[in-house]
CSV table of C-alpha atoms in Angstrom, one decimal:
chain,number,residue,atom,x,y,z
A,880,UNK,CA,0.0,0.0,0.0
A,881,UNK,CA,2.7,2.5,0.9
A,882,UNK,CA,4.7,1.8,-2.3
A,883,UNK,CA,1.6,2.2,-4.3
A,884,UNK,CA,0.9,5.5,-2.6
A,885,UNK,CA,4.4,6.7,-3.4
A,886,UNK,CA,3.9,5.6,-7.0
A,887,UNK,CA,0.8,7.9,-7.1
A,888,UNK,CA,3.0,10.8,-5.9
A,889,UNK,CA,5.6,9.9,-8.5
A,890,UNK,CA,3.3,9.9,-11.4
A,891,UNK,CA,0.4,12.3,-10.6
A,892,UNK,CA,2.5,15.1,-9.2
A,893,UNK,CA,4.7,15.1,-12.3
A,894,UNK,CA,1.6,16.1,-14.2
A,895,UNK,CA,0.5,18.9,-11.9
A,896,UNK,CA,3.2,21.4,-13.1
A,897,UNK,CA,1.6,21.4,-16.6
A,898,UNK,CA,-1.9,21.6,-15.0
A,899,UNK,CA,-0.8,24.6,-12.9
A,900,UNK,CA,0.4,26.4,-16.1
A,901,UNK,CA,-2.9,25.8,-17.8
A,902,UNK,CA,-4.8,27.0,-14.7
A,903,UNK,CA,-3.1,30.3,-14.2
A,904,UNK,CA,-3.5,31.2,-17.9
A,905,UNK,CA,-6.8,32.8,-16.9
A,906,UNK,CA,-7.0,32.4,-13.1
A,907,UNK,CA,-5.2,34.4,-10.5
A,908,UNK,CA,-2.4,32.3,-9.1
A,909,UNK,CA,-2.8,32.5,-5.4
A,910,UNK,CA,-6.6,32.3,-5.4
A,911,UNK,CA,-6.5,29.4,-7.8
A,912,UNK,CA,-4.2,27.5,-5.4
A,913,UNK,CA,-6.1,28.6,-2.3
A,914,UNK,CA,-9.5,27.5,-3.6
A,915,UNK,CA,-8.1,24.3,-4.9
A,916,UNK,CA,-6.8,23.3,-1.5
A,917,UNK,CA,-9.9,24.6,0.4
A,918,UNK,CA,-12.3,22.6,-1.7
A,919,UNK,CA,-10.2,19.4,-1.6
A,920,UNK,CA,-9.6,19.8,2.1
A,921,UNK,CA,-13.3,20.4,2.8
A,922,UNK,CA,-14.3,17.3,0.8
A,923,UNK,CA,-11.7,15.1,2.6
A,924,UNK,CA,-12.6,16.5,6.0
A,925,UNK,CA,-16.3,15.7,5.4
A,926,UNK,CA,-15.5,12.1,4.4
A,927,UNK,CA,-13.1,11.6,7.4
A,928,UNK,CA,-15.6,13.1,9.8
A,929,UNK,CA,-18.4,10.9,8.4
A,930,UNK,CA,-16.2,7.9,9.2
A,931,UNK,CA,-15.4,9.2,12.7
A,932,UNK,CA,-11.7,9.7,12.1
A,933,UNK,CA,-11.3,13.5,12.5
A,934,UNK,CA,-10.5,13.4,16.2
A,935,UNK,CA,-7.3,15.0,17.3
A,936,UNK,CA,-5.8,16.9,20.3
A,937,UNK,CA,-5.2,20.7,20.2
A,938,UNK,CA,-1.5,20.1,19.9
A,939,UNK,CA,-2.0,17.7,16.9
A,940,UNK,CA,-4.3,20.2,15.3
A,941,UNK,CA,-1.6,22.9,15.7
A,942,UNK,CA,1.0,20.7,14.1
A,943,UNK,CA,-1.2,20.0,11.2
A,944,UNK,CA,-1.8,23.7,10.7
A,945,UNK,CA,2.0,24.4,10.7
A,946,UNK,CA,2.6,21.7,8.1
A,947,UNK,CA,-0.3,23.1,6.0
A,948,UNK,CA,1.5,26.5,6.0
A,949,UNK,CA,4.8,24.9,5.0
A,950,UNK,CA,3.5,22.4,2.4
A,951,UNK,CA,0.4,23.6,0.5
A,952,UNK,CA,0.9,27.3,1.2
A,953,UNK,CA,4.6,27.9,1.1
A,954,UNK,CA,5.7,25.0,-1.0
A,955,UNK,CA,2.9,24.9,-3.6
A,956,UNK,CA,1.9,28.5,-3.4
A,957,UNK,CA,5.4,29.8,-4.4
A,958,UNK,CA,5.6,27.3,-7.3
A,959,UNK,CA,2.3,28.6,-8.6
A,960,UNK,CA,3.5,32.2,-8.4
A,961,UNK,CA,6.8,31.3,-10.1
A,962,UNK,CA,5.1,29.5,-13.0
A,963,UNK,CA,3.8,32.8,-14.2
A,964,UNK,CA,7.3,33.3,-15.7
A,965,UNK,CA,9.0,29.9,-15.3
A,966,UNK,CA,8.3,27.0,-17.7
A,967,UNK,CA,6.5,24.0,-16.0
A,968,UNK,CA,9.3,21.6,-16.9
A,969,UNK,CA,12.0,23.9,-15.4
A,970,UNK,CA,9.9,24.4,-12.2
A,971,UNK,CA,9.8,20.6,-11.8
A,972,UNK,CA,13.5,20.3,-12.3
A,973,UNK,CA,14.2,23.0,-9.6
A,974,UNK,CA,11.8,21.4,-7.1
A,975,UNK,CA,14.1,18.3,-7.4
A,976,UNK,CA,16.4,20.1,-4.9
A,977,UNK,CA,14.0,18.9,-2.2
A,978,UNK,CA,16.0,15.7,-1.4
A,979,UNK,CA,19.2,17.7,-1.0
A,980,UNK,CA,17.5,20.1,1.4
A,981,UNK,CA,16.2,17.1,3.4
A,982,UNK,CA,19.5,15.3,3.6
A,983,UNK,CA,21.2,18.6,4.9
A,984,UNK,CA,18.4,19.0,7.5
A,985,UNK,CA,18.8,15.5,8.7
A,986,UNK,CA,22.6,16.1,9.0
A,987,UNK,CA,22.1,19.3,11.0
A,988,UNK,CA,19.6,17.4,13.2
A,989,UNK,CA,22.4,15.0,14.2
A,990,UNK,CA,21.5,12.1,11.9
A,991,UNK,CA,24.0,10.3,9.7
A,992,UNK,CA,22.4,9.4,6.4
A,993,UNK,CA,23.8,6.4,4.6
A,994,UNK,CA,26.7,7.2,2.3
A,995,UNK,CA,24.7,5.7,-0.6
A,996,UNK,CA,22.0,8.3,0.1
A,997,UNK,CA,24.5,11.1,-0.5
A,998,UNK,CA,25.6,9.4,-3.7
A,999,UNK,CA,22.1,9.1,-4.9
A,1000,UNK,CA,21.4,12.8,-4.2
A,1001,UNK,CA,24.6,13.8,-6.0
A,1002,UNK,CA,23.8,11.6,-9.1
A,1003,UNK,CA,20.3,13.0,-9.1
A,1004,UNK,CA,21.5,16.6,-9.1
A,1005,UNK,CA,23.9,15.8,-11.9
A,1006,UNK,CA,21.0,14.3,-13.9
A,1007,UNK,CA,19.0,17.5,-13.3
A,1008,UNK,CA,22.0,19.6,-14.4
A,1009,UNK,CA,22.2,17.6,-17.6
A,1010,UNK,CA,18.5,18.2,-18.2
A,1011,UNK,CA,19.0,21.9,-17.6
A,1012,UNK,CA,21.6,22.1,-20.4
A,1013,UNK,CA,18.7,22.0,-22.8
A,1014,UNK,CA,16.6,25.2,-22.6
A,1015,UNK,CA,13.2,24.6,-21.0
A,1016,UNK,CA,11.9,28.1,-21.9
A,1017,UNK,CA,12.4,31.8,-21.0
A,1018,UNK,CA,11.9,32.8,-17.4
A,1019,UNK,CA,12.4,36.0,-15.3
A,1020,UNK,CA,15.4,36.4,-13.2
A,1021,UNK,CA,13.5,35.9,-10.0
A,1022,UNK,CA,11.3,33.0,-11.0
A,1023,UNK,CA,13.8,30.1,-10.5
A,1024,UNK,CA,14.9,31.5,-7.1
A,1025,UNK,CA,11.3,31.5,-6.0
A,1026,UNK,CA,10.9,27.9,-7.0
A,1027,UNK,CA,14.1,27.0,-5.0
A,1028,UNK,CA,12.6,28.9,-2.0
A,1029,UNK,CA,9.4,26.9,-2.5
A,1030,UNK,CA,11.4,23.6,-2.5
A,1031,UNK,CA,13.0,24.6,0.8
A,1032,UNK,CA,9.6,25.2,2.4
A,1033,UNK,CA,8.4,21.8,1.1
A,1034,UNK,CA,11.5,20.1,2.4
A,1035,UNK,CA,11.2,21.7,5.8
A,1036,UNK,CA,7.5,20.6,6.1
A,1037,UNK,CA,8.4,17.0,5.0
A,1038,UNK,CA,11.3,16.9,7.5
A,1039,UNK,CA,9.2,18.1,10.4
A,1040,UNK,CA,6.2,15.8,9.6
A,1041,UNK,CA,7.9,12.9,11.4
A,1042,UNK,CA,9.0,15.0,14.3
A,1043,UNK,CA,5.8,16.8,15.2
A,1044,UNK,CA,2.9,15.3,17.2
A,1045,UNK,CA,0.3,14.8,14.4
A,1046,UNK,CA,-3.1,13.1,14.1
A,1047,UNK,CA,-2.9,9.3,13.9
A,1048,UNK,CA,-5.2,9.3,10.9
A,1049,UNK,CA,-3.2,10.5,7.9
A,1050,UNK,CA,-6.3,11.6,6.0
A,1051,UNK,CA,-7.4,13.8,8.9
A,1052,UNK,CA,-3.9,15.3,8.9
A,1053,UNK,CA,-4.1,15.9,5.1
A,1054,UNK,CA,-7.5,17.5,5.4
A,1055,UNK,CA,-6.4,20.0,8.0
A,1056,UNK,CA,-3.1,20.7,6.1
A,1057,UNK,CA,-5.0,21.5,2.9
A,1058,UNK,CA,-7.6,23.7,4.7
A,1059,UNK,CA,-4.9,25.6,6.5
A,1060,UNK,CA,-2.8,26.0,3.4
A,1061,UNK,CA,-5.7,26.9,1.2
A,1062,UNK,CA,-7.0,29.5,3.7
A,1063,UNK,CA,-3.5,31.1,3.9
A,1064,UNK,CA,-3.2,31.3,0.1
A,1065,UNK,CA,-6.7,32.7,-0.3
A,1066,UNK,CA,-6.2,35.4,2.3
A,1067,UNK,CA,-2.8,36.4,0.9
A,1068,UNK,CA,-4.2,36.5,-2.6
A,1069,UNK,CA,-7.1,38.7,-1.6
A,1070,UNK,CA,-4.8,41.1,0.3
A,1071,UNK,CA,-2.5,41.2,-2.7
A,1072,UNK,CA,-5.4,42.4,-4.8
A,1073,UNK,CA,-6.2,39.2,-6.7
A,1074,UNK,CA,-9.9,38.9,-7.9
A,1075,UNK,CA,-11.7,36.3,-9.9
A,1076,UNK,CA,-13.4,37.2,-13.1
A,1077,UNK,CA,-15.4,34.1,-14.0
A,1078,UNK,CA,-16.1,35.4,-17.5
A,1079,UNK,CA,-12.4,35.5,-18.3
A,1080,UNK,CA,-11.7,31.9,-17.2
A,1081,UNK,CA,-11.2,29.6,-20.1
A,1082,UNK,CA,-12.4,26.0,-20.3
A,1083,UNK,CA,-8.9,24.7,-20.3
A,1084,UNK,CA,-8.2,26.5,-17.0
A,1085,UNK,CA,-11.3,25.1,-15.4
A,1086,UNK,CA,-10.4,21.5,-16.5
A,1087,UNK,CA,-6.8,22.0,-15.2
A,1088,UNK,CA,-8.1,23.4,-11.9
A,1089,UNK,CA,-10.5,20.5,-11.5
A,1090,UNK,CA,-7.7,18.1,-12.2
A,1091,UNK,CA,-5.6,19.7,-9.5
A,1092,UNK,CA,-8.4,19.5,-7.0
A,1093,UNK,CA,-9.2,15.8,-7.6
A,1094,UNK,CA,-5.9,14.3,-8.6
A,1095,UNK,CA,-3.3,16.8,-7.4
A,1096,UNK,CA,-4.8,17.4,-4.0
A,1097,UNK,CA,-7.3,14.7,-3.0
A,1098,UNK,CA,-5.4,11.8,-4.4
A,1099,UNK,CA,-1.7,12.8,-4.6
A,1100,UNK,CA,-1.4,15.1,-1.6
A,1101,UNK,CA,-3.2,12.7,0.6
A,1102,UNK,CA,-0.9,9.9,-0.6
A,1103,UNK,CA,2.1,12.0,0.1
A,1104,UNK,CA,1.0,12.7,3.7
A,1105,UNK,CA,0.3,9.0,4.1
A,1106,UNK,CA,3.7,7.8,2.9
A,1107,UNK,CA,5.5,10.4,5.1
A,1108,UNK,CA,4.3,8.3,8.1
A,1109,UNK,CA,5.2,5.0,6.4
A,1110,UNK,CA,8.6,5.5,4.8
A,1111,UNK,CA,11.9,7.4,5.6
A,1112,UNK,CA,11.6,11.0,4.5
A,1113,UNK,CA,14.6,10.7,2.1
A,1114,UNK,CA,12.8,7.8,0.3
A,1115,UNK,CA,9.6,9.9,0.0
A,1116,UNK,CA,11.6,12.9,-1.2
A,1117,UNK,CA,12.8,10.9,-4.3
A,1118,UNK,CA,9.5,11.8,-5.9
A,1119,UNK,CA,11.2,15.1,-6.7
A,1120,UNK,CA,13.6,13.2,-9.0
A,1121,UNK,CA,10.8,11.4,-10.9
A,1122,UNK,CA,8.4,14.3,-11.2
A,1123,UNK,CA,10.6,16.2,-13.7
A,1124,UNK,CA,10.9,13.2,-15.9
A,1125,UNK,CA,7.1,13.0,-16.0
A,1126,UNK,CA,6.8,16.7,-16.6
A,1127,UNK,CA,9.2,16.6,-19.5
A,1128,UNK,CA,7.3,13.7,-21.1
A,1129,UNK,CA,4.0,15.4,-20.8
A,1130,UNK,CA,5.5,18.6,-22.2
A,1131,UNK,CA,6.6,16.6,-25.3
A,1132,UNK,CA,3.2,14.9,-25.6
A,1133,UNK,CA,0.8,17.8,-24.8
A,1134,UNK,CA,2.9,21.0,-25.4
A,1135,UNK,CA,4.9,19.9,-28.4
A,1136,UNK,CA,8.2,20.3,-26.5
A,1137,UNK,CA,11.2,18.5,-28.0
A,1138,UNK,CA,13.0,15.7,-26.3
A,1139,UNK,CA,16.7,15.2,-27.2
A,1140,UNK,CA,19.8,13.4,-26.1
A,1141,UNK,CA,20.4,15.6,-23.0
A,1142,UNK,CA,16.9,14.9,-21.7
A,1143,UNK,CA,17.3,11.1,-22.2
A,1144,UNK,CA,20.7,11.1,-20.4
A,1145,UNK,CA,19.4,13.2,-17.6
A,1146,UNK,CA,16.4,11.1,-17.2
A,1147,UNK,CA,18.4,7.9,-16.9
A,1148,UNK,CA,20.6,9.5,-14.2
A,1149,UNK,CA,17.5,10.6,-12.3
A,1150,UNK,CA,16.1,7.0,-12.4
A,1151,UNK,CA,19.5,5.7,-11.2
A,1152,UNK,CA,19.5,8.1,-8.3
A,1153,UNK,CA,16.0,7.1,-7.2
A,1154,UNK,CA,17.1,3.4,-7.2
A,1155,UNK,CA,20.1,4.2,-5.1
A,1156,UNK,CA,18.3,6.3,-2.5
A,1157,UNK,CA,15.4,4.0,-2.1
A,1158,UNK,CA,17.6,1.0,-1.6
A,1159,UNK,CA,19.8,2.8,0.9
A,1160,UNK,CA,16.9,4.1,2.9
A,1161,UNK,CA,15.1,0.8,3.0
A,1162,UNK,CA,18.1,-0.7,4.7
A,1163,UNK,CA,18.6,2.2,7.1
A,1164,UNK,CA,17.2,1.9,10.6
A,1165,UNK,CA,14.6,4.4,11.7
A,1166,UNK,CA,16.5,7.4,13.2
A,1167,UNK,CA,15.9,8.7,16.7
A,1168,UNK,CA,13.2,11.3,16.6
A,1169,UNK,CA,10.8,9.6,14.3
A,1170,UNK,CA,7.4,9.2,15.9
A,1171,UNK,CA,6.6,5.8,17.5
A,1172,UNK,CA,3.5,5.7,15.3
A,1173,UNK,CA,5.6,5.7,12.2
A,1174,UNK,CA,7.8,3.1,13.6
A,1175,UNK,CA,4.9,0.8,14.5
A,1176,UNK,CA,3.4,1.2,11.1
A,1177,UNK,CA,6.5,0.0,9.4
């Protein structure tokens, strides 16, 4: 179940970068992201409450809110902003810096990741560098840096998820995170002056937004929260290596982007990096600081 959920994150999230680009063609970026998470969070919360699984302590609720501000709001919100000037494929490539951030955070926290983990991260970054040699599109000077800042927020939220006291039900946790993140993005968007003009929204933007709600949030984000409690965070973070490959393939298929030798070589290096990190982390013992719930579920 946990590997199937990680597979969902691998594949579906690779497609969300292109969906975000189509969404913000006629929707305001922050409000599109905020309403996406608010709707998905409300639906998931209603289902979880109906099944009696929404119970949590005040401390667990607070932890879920913090993670919501780091993951959907900071992590995803900044990516949506950046994609106004950064190509979707390039954004996916830059978000692949998440595993590097996570390994550094673990090292500063006193953990000692396996040497093969470092090797996998290095190979993955080389693969991404090779992919970047081929132009993914014109972007502003600030856009790529905003994506890297988004990746840092996402990595921090992922790193803290196993160290905070969170609800035992991962779907309750996911619902609160999406509601908190969606509310934050909506408020910031309104304060920044964003407004929705329904007459100006195209059919393609509505379809892309609906895809992000159902598949990007309800399915993939919930799967991500679930696997964070089931697998080592460095293993989960390898999704950031696979997503760019998916994004490039979809760009070729749906946006008529070309795929050359550099993309092929970089993609092969990315896959090799995922194999190395996953194998190393599966053999690694659960580090001190990981919640007992996560340990029991393994």
